[in-house]
Amino acid sequence: AQSVTQLDSHVSVSEGTPVLLRCNYSSSYSPSLFWYVQHPNKGLQLLLKYTSAATLVKGINGFEAEFKKSETSFHLTKPSAHMSDAAEYFCVVRTSGTYKYIFGTGTRLKVLA
Amino acid sequence: GAVVSQHPSRVICKSGTSVKIECRSLDFQATTMFWYRQFPKQSLMLMATSNEGSKATYEQGVEKDKFLINHASLTLSTLTVTSAHPEDSSFYICSAREDNGETQYFGPGTRLLVL
């Protein structure tokens, strides 16, 4: 069975400093992995996705993630945080054989001025 | 990019009434749509998979007679919360999967408050 674990429920960074949001996955096959962002009272916006092509995936708004099979990780990074990055971030894996998603528990990113 | 809309964005209703929420894929066809429920400060919980032209598939523990899903066209799915009660108050989010891909695109959500 597939699963994702987001290692931090809350992350605080200062504006202009790097962002690291951690996600580990469990899958018996090559997974499809996604990062979504949710701003308060809004739907989810796709940041980026990994679907067995390049292991370093670049997304929108300067975010990127690296798929590391040996570490079963798909951590989300950004070189320099902006105040507008403050939101909830979800790591997601697609289930095998279906198009259903399994969501991580989310990481709330706080950006300090 | 792929856009999904939801209507209404917010609804307040009296206990015992029914509420219909629409989910539309605006610029792509979606044979498959999904309905989620999200409680405050929690992750999304999949309620059901909506399939165009066939019955929805409900997740374990979700009452199909309470949460009626209709997917009558390739761009529209509706969720009707029947005989709503205060415990049904929540944030409901839909998503649509483009037919030739695996990515889900999410609507902006509907906040339901049952008094």
Coordinates of C-alpha atoms in Angstrom, one line a residue:
Chain A
A1 CA 0.0 0.0 0.0
Q2 CA 1.1 3.5 -0.6
S3 CA 1.5 6.2 2.0
V4 CA 3.1 9.6 2.5
T5 CA 4.5 11.0 5.8
Q6 CA 5.0 14.7 6.2
L7 CA 7.6 15.0 8.9
D8 CA 6.8 18.4 10.2
S9 CA 3.3 19.8 11.0
H10 CA 4.6 23.3 11.3
V11 CA 7.6 25.1 9.8
S12 CA 8.6 28.7 10.4
V13 CA 11.2 30.5 8.3
S14 CA 12.2 34.1 8.0
E15 CA 11.5 35.9 4.8
G16 CA 14.4 35.5 2.3
T17 CA 15.7 32.3 3.9
P18 CA 15.4 28.8 2.4
V19 CA 12.4 26.6 2.8
L20 CA 12.5 22.8 3.3
L21 CA 9.3 20.8 3.7
R22 CA 9.9 17.1 4.2
C23 CA 7.9 14.2 2.8
N24 CA 8.7 10.5 2.8
Y25 CA 6.7 8.0 0.8
S26 CA 6.0 4.3 0.9
S27 CA 5.3 2.5 -2.3
S28 CA 6.0 -0.9 -3.8
Y29 CA 6.3 0.5 -7.2
S30 CA 7.5 3.7 -8.9
P31 CA 5.1 6.3 -7.5
S32 CA 3.6 9.4 -8.9
L33 CA 4.1 12.2 -6.3
F34 CA 2.7 15.7 -6.0
W35 CA 3.0 18.8 -3.9
Y36 CA -0.1 21.0 -3.5
V37 CA -0.4 24.3 -1.7
Q38 CA -3.6 25.5 0.1
H39 CA -4.1 29.1 1.2
P40 CA -6.7 29.7 3.9
N41 CA -10.2 28.9 2.9
K42 CA -9.1 28.1 -0.6
G43 CA -8.8 25.0 -2.8
L44 CA -5.6 23.3 -3.6
Q45 CA -3.1 24.5 -6.2
L46 CA -0.7 22.1 -7.9
L47 CA 2.9 23.1 -7.2
L48 CA 4.7 20.3 -9.0
K49 CA 4.6 16.6 -9.7
Y50 CA 6.9 13.7 -10.2
T51 CA 6.0 11.0 -12.7
S52 CA 9.2 9.0 -13.2
A53 CA 10.9 11.4 -15.5
A54 CA 13.6 13.7 -14.2
T55 CA 14.2 13.3 -10.4
L56 CA 14.6 17.0 -9.9
V57 CA 11.2 18.6 -10.5
K58 CA 10.7 22.3 -10.9
G59 CA 7.4 23.8 -10.0
I60 CA 5.7 27.1 -9.9
N61 CA 6.7 30.1 -7.7
G62 CA 10.3 29.0 -7.4
F63 CA 9.6 25.7 -5.7
E64 CA 11.3 22.4 -6.6
A65 CA 11.4 18.9 -5.2
E66 CA 13.9 16.1 -5.6
F67 CA 12.8 12.4 -5.8
K68 CA 15.3 10.2 -4.0
K69 CA 14.4 6.6 -4.3
S70 CA 17.2 5.5 -2.0
E71 CA 15.8 7.7 0.8
T72 CA 12.1 7.3 -0.3
S73 CA 11.9 11.1 0.0
F74 CA 10.3 13.9 -2.0
H75 CA 11.2 17.0 -0.1
L76 CA 10.0 20.4 -1.3
T77 CA 12.4 23.3 -1.3
K78 CA 12.6 27.0 -2.2
P79 CA 15.8 29.1 -2.1
S80 CA 14.1 32.2 -0.7
A81 CA 10.8 32.4 1.2
H82 CA 8.3 35.1 0.4
M83 CA 5.5 36.3 2.7
S84 CA 3.0 35.0 0.2
D85 CA 4.3 31.5 0.6
A86 CA 2.7 31.2 4.0
A87 CA 0.1 28.4 3.5
E88 CA -0.6 24.7 4.1
Y89 CA 1.4 22.3 1.9
F90 CA 0.3 18.8 1.1
C91 CA 2.5 15.9 -0.2
V92 CA 0.4 13.4 -2.2
V93 CA 0.9 10.0 -3.7
R94 CA -1.3 8.5 -6.3
T95 CA -2.5 5.0 -5.5
S96 CA -1.5 2.1 -7.6
G97 CA -4.1 1.0 -10.1
T98 CA -6.4 3.9 -9.5
Y99 CA -6.4 7.7 -9.8
K100 CA -7.1 8.2 -6.1
Y101 CA -4.8 10.4 -4.1
I102 CA -3.4 9.7 -0.6
F103 CA -2.7 12.9 1.2
G104 CA -0.1 13.6 3.8
T105 CA -1.2 15.3 7.0
G106 CA 0.0 18.7 5.8
T107 CA 2.7 21.2 6.8
R108 CA 1.8 24.7 7.8
L109 CA 4.5 27.1 6.6
K110 CA 4.8 30.4 8.5
V111 CA 7.0 33.1 7.0
L112 CA 8.3 35.7 9.5
A113 CA 9.0 39.2 8.4
Chain B
G1 CA -4.1 25.8 -17.1
A2 CA -6.8 23.5 -16.0
V3 CA -9.5 25.3 -14.0
V4 CA -12.1 23.8 -11.8
S5 CA -15.0 25.8 -10.3
Q6 CA -17.3 25.1 -7.5
H7 CA -20.6 26.7 -6.7
P8 CA -21.6 28.0 -4.2
S9 CA -18.5 29.0 -2.4
R10 CA -20.4 29.3 0.9
V11 CA -23.8 28.2 1.9
I12 CA -25.8 28.3 5.2
C13 CA -28.8 26.2 5.5
K14 CA -31.3 25.0 8.1
S15 CA -31.1 21.5 9.6
G16 CA -33.1 19.0 7.6
T17 CA -32.8 20.7 4.3
S18 CA -30.8 19.6 1.3
V19 CA -27.9 21.4 -0.3
K20 CA -26.5 20.9 -3.8
I21 CA -22.9 21.7 -4.6
E22 CA -21.7 21.9 -8.2
C23 CA -18.2 21.1 -9.5
R24 CA -17.2 22.1 -13.1
S25 CA -14.1 21.5 -15.1
L26 CA -14.0 24.7 -17.2
D27 CA -11.5 24.0 -19.9
F28 CA -11.1 20.2 -20.0
Q29 CA -13.1 17.0 -20.0
A30 CA -13.2 15.0 -16.8
T31 CA -14.7 11.6 -16.8
T32 CA -13.6 11.2 -13.2
M33 CA -14.1 13.7 -10.5
F34 CA -13.5 13.4 -6.7
W35 CA -15.3 14.8 -3.7
Y36 CA -13.4 15.5 -0.5
R37 CA -14.2 16.8 2.9
Q38 CA -11.8 18.8 5.0
F39 CA -12.2 19.5 8.7
P40 CA -10.5 22.6 10.2
K41 CA -6.7 22.3 10.3
Q42 CA -6.8 18.8 8.9
S43 CA -6.0 17.0 5.7
L44 CA -8.5 16.2 2.9
M45 CA -10.6 13.1 3.3
L46 CA -11.8 11.4 0.1
M47 CA -15.6 10.9 0.2
A48 CA -16.3 9.4 -3.2
T49 CA -15.2 9.1 -6.8
S50 CA -17.6 10.4 -9.3
N51 CA -17.7 8.7 -12.7
E52 CA -19.5 10.2 -15.7
G53 CA -22.4 8.1 -16.8
S54 CA -22.1 5.6 -14.0
K55 CA -22.6 5.4 -10.2
A56 CA -20.2 7.0 -7.9
T57 CA -17.9 4.9 -5.8
Y58 CA -18.0 5.8 -2.1
E59 CA -15.3 5.4 0.4
Q60 CA -15.8 3.3 3.5
G61 CA -17.9 5.0 6.1
V62 CA -19.5 7.5 3.7
E63 CA -23.3 7.2 3.5
K64 CA -24.2 7.2 -0.2
D65 CA -27.9 8.0 0.6
K66 CA -26.8 11.1 2.5
F67 CA -24.2 12.3 0.0
L68 CA -25.8 12.0 -3.4
I69 CA -23.4 12.3 -6.4
N70 CA -24.4 12.9 -10.0
H71 CA -22.0 13.1 -12.8
A72 CA -24.2 13.8 -15.8
S73 CA -21.7 15.3 -18.2
L74 CA -18.0 15.3 -18.8
T75 CA -17.6 18.7 -17.2
L76 CA -20.1 18.6 -14.3
S77 CA -20.5 16.7 -11.1
T78 CA -22.8 17.5 -8.2
L79 CA -22.8 16.6 -4.6
T80 CA -26.1 16.9 -2.7
V81 CA -26.1 16.7 1.0
T82 CA -29.5 15.4 2.0
S83 CA -31.3 16.2 5.2
A84 CA -28.3 18.2 6.4
H85 CA -27.4 18.3 10.1
P86 CA -25.0 20.5 12.0
E87 CA -22.3 17.7 12.0
D88 CA -22.3 17.9 8.2
S89 CA -20.9 21.4 8.4
S90 CA -17.5 21.3 6.8
F91 CA -15.4 22.5 3.8
Y92 CA -16.2 20.4 0.7
I93 CA -13.7 20.3 -2.1
C94 CA -14.0 18.7 -5.5
S95 CA -11.3 17.8 -8.0
A96 CA -11.3 16.8 -11.6
R97 CA -8.9 14.5 -13.4
E98 CA -8.2 15.4 -17.0
D99 CA -9.0 12.4 -19.1
N100 CA -5.6 11.9 -20.6
G101 CA -3.6 12.3 -17.3
E102 CA -3.4 11.5 -13.6
T103 CA -3.2 15.0 -12.1
Q104 CA -6.2 16.2 -10.2
Y105 CA -7.2 19.8 -10.4
F106 CA -9.0 21.2 -7.4
G107 CA -11.9 23.5 -7.0
P108 CA -11.9 26.4 -4.6
G109 CA -14.1 24.6 -2.1
T110 CA -17.5 25.1 -0.6
R111 CA -18.0 26.0 3.0
L112 CA -21.3 24.5 4.3
L113 CA -22.7 25.6 7.6
V114 CA -25.8 23.8 8.9
L115 CA -27.8 25.6 11.6

